[in-house]
Structure formats: C-alpha cells, structure tokens
CSV table of C-alpha atoms in Angstrom, one decimal:
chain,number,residue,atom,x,y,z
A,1,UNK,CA,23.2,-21.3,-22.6
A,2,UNK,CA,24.4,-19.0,-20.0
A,3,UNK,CA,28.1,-19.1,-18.3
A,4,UNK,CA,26.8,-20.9,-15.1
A,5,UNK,CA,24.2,-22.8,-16.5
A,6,UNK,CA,27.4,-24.3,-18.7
A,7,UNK,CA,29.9,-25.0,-15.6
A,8,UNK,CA,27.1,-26.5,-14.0
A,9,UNK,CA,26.4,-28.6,-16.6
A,10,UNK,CA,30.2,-29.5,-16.9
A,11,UNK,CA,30.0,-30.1,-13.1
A,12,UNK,CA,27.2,-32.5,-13.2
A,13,UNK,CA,29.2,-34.0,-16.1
A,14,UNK,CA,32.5,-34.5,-14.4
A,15,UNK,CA,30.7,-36.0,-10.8
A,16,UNK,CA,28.9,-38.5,-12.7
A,17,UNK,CA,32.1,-40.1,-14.7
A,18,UNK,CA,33.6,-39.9,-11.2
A,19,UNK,CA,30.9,-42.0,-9.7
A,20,UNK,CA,29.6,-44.4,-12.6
A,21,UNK,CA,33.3,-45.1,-12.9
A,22,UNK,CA,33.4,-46.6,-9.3
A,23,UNK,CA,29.9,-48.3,-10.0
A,24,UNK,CA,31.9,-49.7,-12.9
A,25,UNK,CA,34.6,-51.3,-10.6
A,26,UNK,CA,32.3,-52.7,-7.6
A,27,UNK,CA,30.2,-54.0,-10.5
A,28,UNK,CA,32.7,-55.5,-11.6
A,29,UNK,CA,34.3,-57.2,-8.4
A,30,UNK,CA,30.6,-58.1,-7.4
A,31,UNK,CA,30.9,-60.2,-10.3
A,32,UNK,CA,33.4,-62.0,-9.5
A,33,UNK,CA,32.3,-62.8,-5.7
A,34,UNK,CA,28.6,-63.3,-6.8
A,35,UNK,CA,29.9,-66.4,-9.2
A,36,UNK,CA,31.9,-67.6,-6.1
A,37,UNK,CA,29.0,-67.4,-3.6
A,38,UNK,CA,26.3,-68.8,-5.8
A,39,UNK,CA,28.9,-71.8,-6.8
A,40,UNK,CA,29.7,-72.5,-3.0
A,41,UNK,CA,25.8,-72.2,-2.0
A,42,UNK,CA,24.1,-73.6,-4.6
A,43,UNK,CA,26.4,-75.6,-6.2
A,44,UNK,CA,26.8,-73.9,-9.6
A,45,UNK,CA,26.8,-70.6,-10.8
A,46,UNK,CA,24.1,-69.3,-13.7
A,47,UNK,CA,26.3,-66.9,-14.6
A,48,UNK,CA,26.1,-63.3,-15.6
A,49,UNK,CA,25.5,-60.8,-18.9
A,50,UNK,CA,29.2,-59.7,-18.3
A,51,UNK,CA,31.1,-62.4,-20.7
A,52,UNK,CA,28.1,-64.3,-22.2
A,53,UNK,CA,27.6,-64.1,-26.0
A,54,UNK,CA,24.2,-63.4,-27.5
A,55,UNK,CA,21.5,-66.1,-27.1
A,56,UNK,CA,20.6,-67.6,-30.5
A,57,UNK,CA,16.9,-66.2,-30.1
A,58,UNK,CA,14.6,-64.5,-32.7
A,59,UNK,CA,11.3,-62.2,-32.4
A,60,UNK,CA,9.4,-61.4,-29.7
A,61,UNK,CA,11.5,-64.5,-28.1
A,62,UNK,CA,15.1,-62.6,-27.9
A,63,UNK,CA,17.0,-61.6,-25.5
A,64,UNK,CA,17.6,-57.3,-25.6
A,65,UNK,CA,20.9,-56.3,-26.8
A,66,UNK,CA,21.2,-54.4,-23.9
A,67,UNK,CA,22.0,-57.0,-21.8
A,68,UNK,CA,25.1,-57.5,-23.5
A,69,UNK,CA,26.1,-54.2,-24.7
A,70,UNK,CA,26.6,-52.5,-21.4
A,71,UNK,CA,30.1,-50.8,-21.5
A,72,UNK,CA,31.9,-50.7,-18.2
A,73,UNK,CA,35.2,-49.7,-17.9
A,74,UNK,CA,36.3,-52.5,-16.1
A,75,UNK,CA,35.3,-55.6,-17.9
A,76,UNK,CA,37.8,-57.5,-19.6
A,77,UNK,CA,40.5,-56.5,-17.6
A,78,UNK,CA,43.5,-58.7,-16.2
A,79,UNK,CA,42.7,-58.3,-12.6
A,80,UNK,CA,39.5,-59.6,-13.1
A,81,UNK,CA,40.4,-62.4,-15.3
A,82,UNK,CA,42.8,-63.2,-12.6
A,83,UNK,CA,40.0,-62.7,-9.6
A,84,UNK,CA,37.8,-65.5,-12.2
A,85,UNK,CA,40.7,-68.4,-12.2
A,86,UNK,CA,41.5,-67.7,-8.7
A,87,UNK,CA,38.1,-68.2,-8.1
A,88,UNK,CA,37.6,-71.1,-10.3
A,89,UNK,CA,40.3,-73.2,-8.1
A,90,UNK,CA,39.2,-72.0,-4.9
A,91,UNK,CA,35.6,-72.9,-5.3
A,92,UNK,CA,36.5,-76.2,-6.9
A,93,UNK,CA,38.0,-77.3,-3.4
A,94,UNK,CA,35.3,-76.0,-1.6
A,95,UNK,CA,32.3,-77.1,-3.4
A,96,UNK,CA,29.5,-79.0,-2.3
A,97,UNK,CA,29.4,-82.3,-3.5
A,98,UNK,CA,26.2,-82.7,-4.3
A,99,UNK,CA,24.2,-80.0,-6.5
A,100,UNK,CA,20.7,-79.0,-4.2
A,101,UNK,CA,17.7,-77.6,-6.5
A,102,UNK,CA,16.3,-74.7,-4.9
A,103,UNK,CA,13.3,-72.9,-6.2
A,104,UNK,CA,14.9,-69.8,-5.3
A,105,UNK,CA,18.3,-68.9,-5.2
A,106,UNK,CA,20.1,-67.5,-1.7
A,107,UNK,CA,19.9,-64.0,-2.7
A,108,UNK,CA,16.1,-63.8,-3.1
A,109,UNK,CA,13.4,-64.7,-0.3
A,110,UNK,CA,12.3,-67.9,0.4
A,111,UNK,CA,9.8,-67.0,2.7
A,112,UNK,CA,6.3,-68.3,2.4
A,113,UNK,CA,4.5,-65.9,0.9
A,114,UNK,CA,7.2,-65.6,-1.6
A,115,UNK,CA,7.0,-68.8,-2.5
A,116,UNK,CA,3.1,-69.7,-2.6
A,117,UNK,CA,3.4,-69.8,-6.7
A,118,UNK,CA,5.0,-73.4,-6.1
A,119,UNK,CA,1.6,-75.2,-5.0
A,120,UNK,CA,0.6,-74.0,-8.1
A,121,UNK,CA,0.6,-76.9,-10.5
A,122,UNK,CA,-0.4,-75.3,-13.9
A,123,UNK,CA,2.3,-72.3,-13.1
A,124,UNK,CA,-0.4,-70.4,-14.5
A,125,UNK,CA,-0.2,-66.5,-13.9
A,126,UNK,CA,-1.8,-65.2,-10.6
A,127,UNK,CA,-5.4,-63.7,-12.1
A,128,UNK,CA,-7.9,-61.5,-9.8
A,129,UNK,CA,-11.3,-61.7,-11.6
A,130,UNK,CA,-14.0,-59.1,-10.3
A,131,UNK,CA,-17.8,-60.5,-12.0
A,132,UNK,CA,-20.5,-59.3,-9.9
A,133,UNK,CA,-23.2,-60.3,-12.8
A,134,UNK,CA,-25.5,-63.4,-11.9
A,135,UNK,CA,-26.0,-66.1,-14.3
A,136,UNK,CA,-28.9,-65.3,-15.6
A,137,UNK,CA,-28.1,-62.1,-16.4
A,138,UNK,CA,-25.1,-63.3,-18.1
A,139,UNK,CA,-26.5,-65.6,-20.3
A,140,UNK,CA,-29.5,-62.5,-21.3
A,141,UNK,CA,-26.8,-60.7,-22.1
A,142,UNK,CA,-23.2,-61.0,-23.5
A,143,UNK,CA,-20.2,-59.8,-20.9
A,144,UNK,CA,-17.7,-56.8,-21.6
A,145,UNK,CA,-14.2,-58.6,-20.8
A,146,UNK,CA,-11.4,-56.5,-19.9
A,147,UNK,CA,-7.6,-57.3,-18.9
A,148,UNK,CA,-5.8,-55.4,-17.0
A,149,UNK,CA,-2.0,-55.6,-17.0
A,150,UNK,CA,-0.1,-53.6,-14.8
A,151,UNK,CA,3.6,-51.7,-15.3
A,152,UNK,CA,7.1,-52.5,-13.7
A,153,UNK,CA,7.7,-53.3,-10.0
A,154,UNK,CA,3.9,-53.4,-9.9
A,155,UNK,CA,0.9,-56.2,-9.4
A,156,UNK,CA,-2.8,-56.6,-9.7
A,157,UNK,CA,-3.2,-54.5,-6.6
A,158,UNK,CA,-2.7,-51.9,-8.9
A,159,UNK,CA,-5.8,-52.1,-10.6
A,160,UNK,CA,-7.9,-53.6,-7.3
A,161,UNK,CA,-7.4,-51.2,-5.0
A,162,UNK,CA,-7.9,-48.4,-7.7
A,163,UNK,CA,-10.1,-48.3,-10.2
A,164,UNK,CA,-12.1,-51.9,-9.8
A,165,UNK,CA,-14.4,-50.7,-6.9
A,166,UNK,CA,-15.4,-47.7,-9.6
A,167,UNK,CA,-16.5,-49.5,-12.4
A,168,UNK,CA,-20.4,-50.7,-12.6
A,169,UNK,CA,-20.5,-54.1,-12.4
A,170,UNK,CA,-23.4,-54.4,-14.6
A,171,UNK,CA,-22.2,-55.6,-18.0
A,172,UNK,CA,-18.2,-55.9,-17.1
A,173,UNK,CA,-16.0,-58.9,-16.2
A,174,UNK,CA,-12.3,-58.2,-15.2
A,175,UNK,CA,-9.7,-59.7,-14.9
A,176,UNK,CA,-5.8,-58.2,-13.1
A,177,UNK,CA,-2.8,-60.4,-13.7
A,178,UNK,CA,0.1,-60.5,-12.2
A,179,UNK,CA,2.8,-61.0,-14.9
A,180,UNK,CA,5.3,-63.5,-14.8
A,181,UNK,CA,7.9,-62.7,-12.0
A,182,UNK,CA,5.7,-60.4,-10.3
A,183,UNK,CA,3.5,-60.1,-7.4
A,184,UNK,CA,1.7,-63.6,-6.4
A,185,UNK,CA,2.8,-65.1,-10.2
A,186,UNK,CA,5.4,-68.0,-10.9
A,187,UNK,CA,9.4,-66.5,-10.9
A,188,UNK,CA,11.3,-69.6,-12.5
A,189,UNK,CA,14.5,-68.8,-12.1
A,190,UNK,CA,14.9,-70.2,-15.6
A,191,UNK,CA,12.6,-68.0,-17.8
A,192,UNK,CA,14.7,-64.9,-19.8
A,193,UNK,CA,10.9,-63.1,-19.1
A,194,UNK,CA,10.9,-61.8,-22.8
A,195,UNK,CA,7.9,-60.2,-24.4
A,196,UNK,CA,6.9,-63.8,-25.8
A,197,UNK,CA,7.0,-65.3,-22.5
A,198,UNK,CA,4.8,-62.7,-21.0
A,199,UNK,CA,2.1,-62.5,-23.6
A,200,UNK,CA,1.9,-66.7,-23.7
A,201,UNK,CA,1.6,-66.5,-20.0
A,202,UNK,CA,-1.0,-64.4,-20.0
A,203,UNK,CA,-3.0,-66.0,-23.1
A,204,UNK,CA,-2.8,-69.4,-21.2
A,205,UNK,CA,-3.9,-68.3,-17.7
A,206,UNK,CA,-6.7,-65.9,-19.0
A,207,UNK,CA,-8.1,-66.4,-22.5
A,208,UNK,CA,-8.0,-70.2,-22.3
A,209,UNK,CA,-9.3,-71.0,-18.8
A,210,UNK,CA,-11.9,-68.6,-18.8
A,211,UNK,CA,-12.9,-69.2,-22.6
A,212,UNK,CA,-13.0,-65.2,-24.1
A,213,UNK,CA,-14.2,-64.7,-26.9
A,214,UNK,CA,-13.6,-61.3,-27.1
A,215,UNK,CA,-12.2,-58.7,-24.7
A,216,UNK,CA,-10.8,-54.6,-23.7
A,217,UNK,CA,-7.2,-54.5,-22.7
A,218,UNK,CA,-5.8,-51.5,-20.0
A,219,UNK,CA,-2.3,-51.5,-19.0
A,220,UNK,CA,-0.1,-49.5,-17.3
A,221,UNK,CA,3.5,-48.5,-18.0
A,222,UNK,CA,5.5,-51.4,-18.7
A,223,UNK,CA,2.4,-53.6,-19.5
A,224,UNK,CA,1.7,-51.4,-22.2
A,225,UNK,CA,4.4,-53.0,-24.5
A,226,UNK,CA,3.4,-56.3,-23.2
A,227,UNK,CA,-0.5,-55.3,-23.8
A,228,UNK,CA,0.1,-54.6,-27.5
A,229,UNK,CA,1.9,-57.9,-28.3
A,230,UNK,CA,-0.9,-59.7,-26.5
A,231,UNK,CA,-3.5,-57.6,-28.6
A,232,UNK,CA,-2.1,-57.7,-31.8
A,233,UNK,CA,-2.0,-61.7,-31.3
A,234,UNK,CA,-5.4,-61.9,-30.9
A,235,UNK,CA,-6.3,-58.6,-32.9
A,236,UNK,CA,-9.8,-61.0,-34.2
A,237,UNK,CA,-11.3,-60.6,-30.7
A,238,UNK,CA,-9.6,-57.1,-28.8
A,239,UNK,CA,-12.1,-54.9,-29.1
A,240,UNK,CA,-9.9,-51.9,-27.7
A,241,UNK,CA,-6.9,-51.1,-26.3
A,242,UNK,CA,-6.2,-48.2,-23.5
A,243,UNK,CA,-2.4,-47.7,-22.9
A,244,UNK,CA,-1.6,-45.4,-20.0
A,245,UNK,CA,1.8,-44.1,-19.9
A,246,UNK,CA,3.5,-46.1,-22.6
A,247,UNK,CA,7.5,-46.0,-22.8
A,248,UNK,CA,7.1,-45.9,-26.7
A,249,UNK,CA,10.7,-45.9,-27.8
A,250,UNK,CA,10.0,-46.6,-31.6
A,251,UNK,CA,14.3,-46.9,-33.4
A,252,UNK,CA,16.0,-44.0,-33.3
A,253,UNK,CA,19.5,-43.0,-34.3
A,254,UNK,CA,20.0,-41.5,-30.7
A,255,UNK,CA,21.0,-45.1,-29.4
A,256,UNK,CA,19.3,-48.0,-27.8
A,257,UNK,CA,16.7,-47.3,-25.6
A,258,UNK,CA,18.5,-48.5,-22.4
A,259,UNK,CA,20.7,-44.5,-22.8
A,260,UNK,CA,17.1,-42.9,-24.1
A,261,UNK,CA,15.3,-44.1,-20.6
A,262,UNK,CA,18.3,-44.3,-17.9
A,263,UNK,CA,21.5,-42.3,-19.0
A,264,UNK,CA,24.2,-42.1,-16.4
A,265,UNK,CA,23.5,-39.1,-14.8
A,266,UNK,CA,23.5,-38.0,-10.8
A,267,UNK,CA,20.1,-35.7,-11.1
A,268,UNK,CA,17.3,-36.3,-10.3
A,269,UNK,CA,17.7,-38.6,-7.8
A,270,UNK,CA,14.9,-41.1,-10.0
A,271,UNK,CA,17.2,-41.1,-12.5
A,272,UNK,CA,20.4,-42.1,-10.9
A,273,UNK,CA,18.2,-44.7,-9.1
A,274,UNK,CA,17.1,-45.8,-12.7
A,275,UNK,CA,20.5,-45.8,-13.9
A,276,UNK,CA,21.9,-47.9,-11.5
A,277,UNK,CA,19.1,-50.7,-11.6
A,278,UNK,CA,19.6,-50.3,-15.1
A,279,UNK,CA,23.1,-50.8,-15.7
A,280,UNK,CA,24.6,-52.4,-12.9
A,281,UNK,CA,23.6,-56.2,-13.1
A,282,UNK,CA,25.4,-57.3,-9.7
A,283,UNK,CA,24.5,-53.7,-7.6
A,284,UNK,CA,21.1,-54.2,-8.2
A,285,UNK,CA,21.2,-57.7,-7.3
A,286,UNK,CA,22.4,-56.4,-4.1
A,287,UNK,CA,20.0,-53.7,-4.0
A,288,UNK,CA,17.3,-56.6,-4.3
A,289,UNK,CA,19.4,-58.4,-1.7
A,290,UNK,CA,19.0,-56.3,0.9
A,291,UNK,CA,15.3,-55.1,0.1
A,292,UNK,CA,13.5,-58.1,-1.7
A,293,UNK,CA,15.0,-60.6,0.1
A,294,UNK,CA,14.9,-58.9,3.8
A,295,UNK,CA,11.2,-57.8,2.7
A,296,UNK,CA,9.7,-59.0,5.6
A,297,UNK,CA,12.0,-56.6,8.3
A,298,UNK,CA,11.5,-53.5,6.3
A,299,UNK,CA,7.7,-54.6,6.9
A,300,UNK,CA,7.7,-54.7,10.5
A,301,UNK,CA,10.0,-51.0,10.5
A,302,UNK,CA,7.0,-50.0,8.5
A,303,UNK,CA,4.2,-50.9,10.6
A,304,UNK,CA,6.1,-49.9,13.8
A,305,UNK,CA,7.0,-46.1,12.6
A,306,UNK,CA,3.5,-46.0,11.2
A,307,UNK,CA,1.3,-48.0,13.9
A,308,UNK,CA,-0.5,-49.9,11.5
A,309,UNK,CA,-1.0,-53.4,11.2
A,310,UNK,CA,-1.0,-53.1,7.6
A,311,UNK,CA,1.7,-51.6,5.2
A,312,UNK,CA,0.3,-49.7,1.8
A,313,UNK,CA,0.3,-51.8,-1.2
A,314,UNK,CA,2.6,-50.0,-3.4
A,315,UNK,CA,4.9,-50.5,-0.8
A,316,UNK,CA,4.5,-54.2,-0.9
A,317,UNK,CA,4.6,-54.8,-4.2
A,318,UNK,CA,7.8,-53.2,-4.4
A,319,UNK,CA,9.4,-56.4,-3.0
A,320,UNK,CA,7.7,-59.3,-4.5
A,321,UNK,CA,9.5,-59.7,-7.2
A,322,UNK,CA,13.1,-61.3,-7.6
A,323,UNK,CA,16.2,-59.6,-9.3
A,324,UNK,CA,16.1,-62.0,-12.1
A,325,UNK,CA,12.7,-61.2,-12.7
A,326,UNK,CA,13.0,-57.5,-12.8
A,327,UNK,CA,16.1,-57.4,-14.6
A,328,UNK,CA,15.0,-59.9,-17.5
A,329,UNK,CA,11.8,-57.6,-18.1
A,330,UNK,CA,12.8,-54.7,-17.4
A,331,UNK,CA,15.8,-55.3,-20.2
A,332,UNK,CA,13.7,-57.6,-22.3
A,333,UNK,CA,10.5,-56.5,-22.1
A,334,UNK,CA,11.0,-52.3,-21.5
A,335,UNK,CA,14.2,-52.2,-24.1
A,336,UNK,CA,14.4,-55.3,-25.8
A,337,UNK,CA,10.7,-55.3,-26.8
A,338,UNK,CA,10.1,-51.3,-27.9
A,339,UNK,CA,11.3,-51.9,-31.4
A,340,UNK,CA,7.8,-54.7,-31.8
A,341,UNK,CA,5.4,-51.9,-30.6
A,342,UNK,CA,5.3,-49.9,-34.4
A,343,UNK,CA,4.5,-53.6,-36.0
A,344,UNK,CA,2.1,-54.3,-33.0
A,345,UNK,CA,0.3,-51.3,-33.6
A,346,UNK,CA,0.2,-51.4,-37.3
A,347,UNK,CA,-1.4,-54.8,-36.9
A,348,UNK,CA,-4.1,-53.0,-34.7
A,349,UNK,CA,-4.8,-50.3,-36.3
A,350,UNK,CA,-4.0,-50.8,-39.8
A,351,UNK,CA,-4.8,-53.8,-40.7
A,352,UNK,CA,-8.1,-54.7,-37.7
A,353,UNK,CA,-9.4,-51.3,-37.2
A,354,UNK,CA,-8.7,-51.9,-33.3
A,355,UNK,CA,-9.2,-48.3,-31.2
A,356,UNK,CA,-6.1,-47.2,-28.9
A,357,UNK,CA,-6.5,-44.6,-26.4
A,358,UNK,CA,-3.7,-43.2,-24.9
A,359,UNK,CA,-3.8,-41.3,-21.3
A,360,UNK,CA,-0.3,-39.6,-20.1
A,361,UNK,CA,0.3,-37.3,-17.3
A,362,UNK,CA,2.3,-34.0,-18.1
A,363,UNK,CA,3.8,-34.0,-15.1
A,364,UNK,CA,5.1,-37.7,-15.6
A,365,UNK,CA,9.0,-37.9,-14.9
A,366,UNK,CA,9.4,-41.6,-15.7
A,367,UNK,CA,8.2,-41.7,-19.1
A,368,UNK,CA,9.1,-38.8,-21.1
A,369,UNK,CA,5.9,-36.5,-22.7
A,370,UNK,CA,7.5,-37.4,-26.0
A,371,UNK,CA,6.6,-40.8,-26.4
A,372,UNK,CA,3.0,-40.0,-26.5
A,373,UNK,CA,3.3,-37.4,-29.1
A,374,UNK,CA,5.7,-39.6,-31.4
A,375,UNK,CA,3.0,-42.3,-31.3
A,376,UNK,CA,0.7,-39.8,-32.1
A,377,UNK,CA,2.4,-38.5,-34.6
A,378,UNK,CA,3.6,-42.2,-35.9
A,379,UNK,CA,0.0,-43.2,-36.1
A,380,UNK,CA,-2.8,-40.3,-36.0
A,381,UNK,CA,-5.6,-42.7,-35.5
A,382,UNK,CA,-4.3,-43.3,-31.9
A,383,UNK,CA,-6.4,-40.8,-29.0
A,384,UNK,CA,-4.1,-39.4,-26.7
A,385,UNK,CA,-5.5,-37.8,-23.6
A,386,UNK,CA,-3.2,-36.0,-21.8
A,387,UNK,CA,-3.7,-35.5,-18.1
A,388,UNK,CA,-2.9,-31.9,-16.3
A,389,UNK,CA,-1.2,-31.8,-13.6
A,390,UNK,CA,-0.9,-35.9,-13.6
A,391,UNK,CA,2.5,-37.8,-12.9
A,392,UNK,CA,3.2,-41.2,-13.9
A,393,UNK,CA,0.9,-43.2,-11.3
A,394,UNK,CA,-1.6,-39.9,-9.9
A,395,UNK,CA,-3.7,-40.1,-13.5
A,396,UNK,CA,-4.8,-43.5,-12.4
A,397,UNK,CA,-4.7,-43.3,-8.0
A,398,UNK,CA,-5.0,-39.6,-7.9
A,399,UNK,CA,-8.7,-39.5,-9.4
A,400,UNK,CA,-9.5,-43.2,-8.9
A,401,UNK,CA,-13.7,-42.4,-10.4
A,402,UNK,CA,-13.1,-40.1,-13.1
A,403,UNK,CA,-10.4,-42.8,-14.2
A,404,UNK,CA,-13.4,-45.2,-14.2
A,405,UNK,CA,-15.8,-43.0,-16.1
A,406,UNK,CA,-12.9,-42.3,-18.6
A,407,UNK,CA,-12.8,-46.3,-19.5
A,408,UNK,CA,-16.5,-47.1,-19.5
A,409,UNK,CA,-17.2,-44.1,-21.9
A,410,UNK,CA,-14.3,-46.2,-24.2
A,411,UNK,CA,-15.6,-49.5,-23.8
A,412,UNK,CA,-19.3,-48.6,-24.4
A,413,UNK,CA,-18.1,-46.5,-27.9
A,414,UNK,CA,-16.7,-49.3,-28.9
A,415,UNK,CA,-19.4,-51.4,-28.1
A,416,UNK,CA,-21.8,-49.0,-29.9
A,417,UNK,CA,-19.4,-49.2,-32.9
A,418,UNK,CA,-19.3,-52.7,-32.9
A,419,UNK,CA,-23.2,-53.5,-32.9
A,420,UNK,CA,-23.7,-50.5,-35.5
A,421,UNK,CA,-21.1,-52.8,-37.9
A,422,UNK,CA,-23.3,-56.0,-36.6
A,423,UNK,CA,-26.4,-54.3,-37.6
A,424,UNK,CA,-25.5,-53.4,-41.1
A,425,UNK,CA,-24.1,-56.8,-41.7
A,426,UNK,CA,-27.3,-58.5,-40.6
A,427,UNK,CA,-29.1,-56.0,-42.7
C-alpha cells in the first residue's frame, strides 16, 4: 500500500472513532430520555437492548446476539446510571395514572393509512394475488404458484409495479406479501419479528387460505433468508427457489455479521447510513421519528417540488414501516437468522432435490459479490447468474421483461423436470 493511500486510510480511521464515539454518547443519553418520554406518554416504558439480558429463546425463534452485543463506549457508566434513577423518581411523580393501550406508540404514525392493519381481524399478512386464469381453465389445467417476498425497507409494490405486469398470465398465480412490520401488514408492537415469526406469518396468510399444494418462491434481499426458511419448511411442495441478492453470511471467524455488513466507517455515505441504523438503537428511532412518523409532510414536499399528485413507490415504502419493525428484522432476521441459511439450504438441496437460482448484480454495493460466490462455492448445485452492470435493485427495475423471461424459463424447467419424474413413475 502506497504512503498516501496509508495516511488516508489512518485518516478515515481516526475521523470515524471521533464521530462513532459521539454517536456512542447521544445514543446513550437518548436512552435515557426515550425511557422517560415513553413512561410519561404511554405509561410504561418497553425498554431498550442497552441493559436487557438475552431472551430465553431457541431456533429460528431467537433473538440475534447482536442486539445485545453492541459495544458503546458509554454504556454502563455512572452518569448514566445516575441519569436512570434520576429518571426513575421524576417520572414516578409525573406519571399518568392510568396506563392507555395504544396500537402504536408516540414515536411512530398513527395516521390512517398506517394503521389500516387494525380492521384486520385474522392479522393475517397483507397478500396481493395477480390470477388472470378463468375457472375453467384452471380446473383443465393445474396452476404454477409463486410467492414473492420482498427485501428490507421494502413491500409488495416491489414485485407489482415490476415484474408482475411481464409475466404471462396463462398458467401462473402470484402472490406479493408484505411481511410482518412492513408495508400494508400487521406491526404489533409486541412481536421480536424473528425468522420464525416471519415464515409462520407467511405460511398462515398464503399457504393455508388459498390451499397450495405446491408452489415457486422469488425473493429479494432480505426475503431471501426469510424465503429459505419458509421453503425448507415446506421442501415436499417448493418446487424452486430464485434468491436475488442474498446477504449469505454463512459463520465465519471474522465476527458476527452485524461488523461483516455495517462496520463503523464514514465512506461511503451508504455505509455510514447502514452503520448508524445498525448500531444505534435510539438514533435510528429518531431517524424513524422524524421520517416514518412525519411520513405524510415529506409527502406533500414531494409532490410540490415534483408537481405530481403521486409520489414514486420506493419512496413510500420507505416509511411504512415502524422502528421496532425494522430494527427487530433487520437484527433478527438479516443477522440473527444467516447462521440457518447453510441448514436451510442443505435441507433443499440435499436432502429434496429443490433447484436454487441465484441472480446478483456486480455492481451491487449493499450486498457484497462474495456472498454469491461462497454459496456457490458452499453448495455447487446452486445457479448463480450474475448480472453486468446491475446494482442491488436495477437487476430486477432496471430490465423489468428480461427479469420476467429469466423466471418463466425457471419455472417451466422445473416444471418439465417434474412431469419427466411423474412420467417415469407412472410408467
């Protein structure tokens, strides 16, 4: 390494212990005057990651180390044991008397659209299903079904206004979920949003409604963790599974995966912002604060500056989520549930037979080029196709029909497979 490319290395290194060490301390005040606020305005607090012990929780069902394994600097000390009891006998004196039940809590949105999952009685996930096929074609012949999960910050739009409109109608149903704590889906307030929760969400608001008896799985990101515990659940009836852009973070010696995806660093600016959300439980509940919460503000400053009565859906979805939504998954779904994908996919692959595709951008800055090839090179039967000149989102919005094409040709190979295997066994 040259002499400059060293001090500015050293540089970068210095600034950012500077300025994660000040994120350290207003995390840790935040603390502190979060507990007070949400005891004084709701009642009670629900407390924080910052002195809670492990939850007694096993499997897919746990709670992500990471959660309460994030060093700061600051917790523990005196001044902020003293800020807790101070708090403690101020808020005692000023507490309401009476406890009020609130869907959701005074930091996140209670507007109406934010809140429409309450008239839902089941609490069943939010499910867009796209069947163009009449009856009597469907009894004539069987339907391909295929679920479509999407990734983090993200909801069914991302699969409706992409790809849905592209695919021939002729022999496919699909179906686009919202996960749990996402887009138009329930967000209890007391759900931990592990990879369980996510997978018996969506088992009990697709597969059992609409009766599947067999089915393709697509998902994005994030949903690709969730998309292998659902498959490998129900490994009898998946017929194939197409992961695109997996954050396949399989154990390594070089840490949890919480420093693998979002290490403290200043550069690039995604990766700081990662950091942050990452790290700092109380900044990003502020962060979600002033955008979730105040969602419907930054909407009309959008359609003003753009003259448009509508805002783009990316942009939406952005905000309809709350913190503890995003926070629980992202820790227990994105870090927490990583070290099930290698059982998941040996369950597939190994022991069912079940094709996975795999389709990564090599421009993608989010998740690293490496996790495609370690699952590659972790299980050789998996198909990677990797996309030129495609980020983490362009492979799928950026070339909406040939995206299309790309998961027809997988579903009708497998179908071919499948009634090749029917026809020998009938034989």
């Amino acid at each position: 390494m040259s002499l400059p490319r060293r001090f500015g290395t050293a540089i970068h290194a210095a600034l950012s212990y500077i300025v994660f060490f000040f994120f350290d301390l207003i995390d840790a005040v935040l603390c502190v005057a979060y507990e007070f606020a949400d005891e004084i305005l709701e009642g009670k607090s629900q407390g924080c990651y910052c002195k809670t012990s492990p939850l007694h929780t096993t499997g897919e069902n746990e709670c992500s180390e990471t959660l309460f394994q994030r060093n700061s600097i600051f917790r523990g000390t005196w001044f902020v044991g003293f800020a807790r009891n101070f708090k403690s006998k101020l808020s005692r004196r000023m507490r309401k008397s009476k406890i009020h039940e609130s869907v959701n809590r005074w930091s996140d949105c209670g507007c109406q659209s934010c809140n429409s999952w309450t008239k839902n009685e089941d609490k069943n996930l939010h499910v867009v299903v796209k069947d163009s096929t009449s009856r009597e074609d469907s009894v004539q012949e069987s339907l391909e079904n295929v679920i479509f999960i999407h990734g983090f910050m993200g909801s069914s739009h991302f699969w409706t206004e992409t790809v849905f409109e592209h695919i021939k109608q002729d022999r496919y149903r699909l179906f686009a979920v919202d996960l749990l704590g996402f887009g138009a889906s329930p967000k209890p307030s007391d759900s931990l949003y592990t990879l369980r929760e996510h997978v018996d969400t969506i088992e009990r608001s697709v597969i059992k409604p609409y009766q599947l008896d067999s089915f393709h799985v697509v998902a994005h990101s994030m949903g690709c963790l969730i998309a292998l515990a659902f498959a490998a659940k129900h490994s009898n009836i998946v017929k194939s599974v197409t992961l695109v852009a997996p954050p396949y973070f399989p154990s390594s010696p070089e840490g949890s995966v919480l420093n693998r995806i979002a290490r403290k660093r200043l550069w690039p600016p995604l990766a700081f912002g990662t950091a942050v959300m990452s790290w700092y439980e109380h900044i990003g509940r502020c962060v979600c604060f002033i955008v979730c919460k105040h969602h419907m503000i930054w909407e009309w400053l959008i359609k003003l500056c753009l003259g448009k009565r509508e805002i783009p859906w990316k942009i939406k979805d952005i905000t309809r989520h709350t913190h503890h939504s995003a926070w629980h998954s992202m820790h227990n779904v994105i870090c927490g549930g990583s070290k099930f994908a290698d059982e998941h996919l040996k369950t597939l692959i190994d022991n069912h037979g079940v094709k996975i595709h795999l389709i990564q951008g090599d421009c993608d800055m989010i998740v690293p080029s490496h996790c495609s090839s370690n699952m590659k090179r972790n299980f050789p039967a998996v198909e990677v196709d990797i996309v030129a000149g495609a980020d983490h989102d362009s492979m799928i919005s950026g070339t909406r029909e040939e995206f299309a094409e790309k998961l027809a040709s997988i579903w009708c190979s497998r179908r071919t497979v499948m009634d090749t295997k029917l026809g020998t066994q009938a034989r």
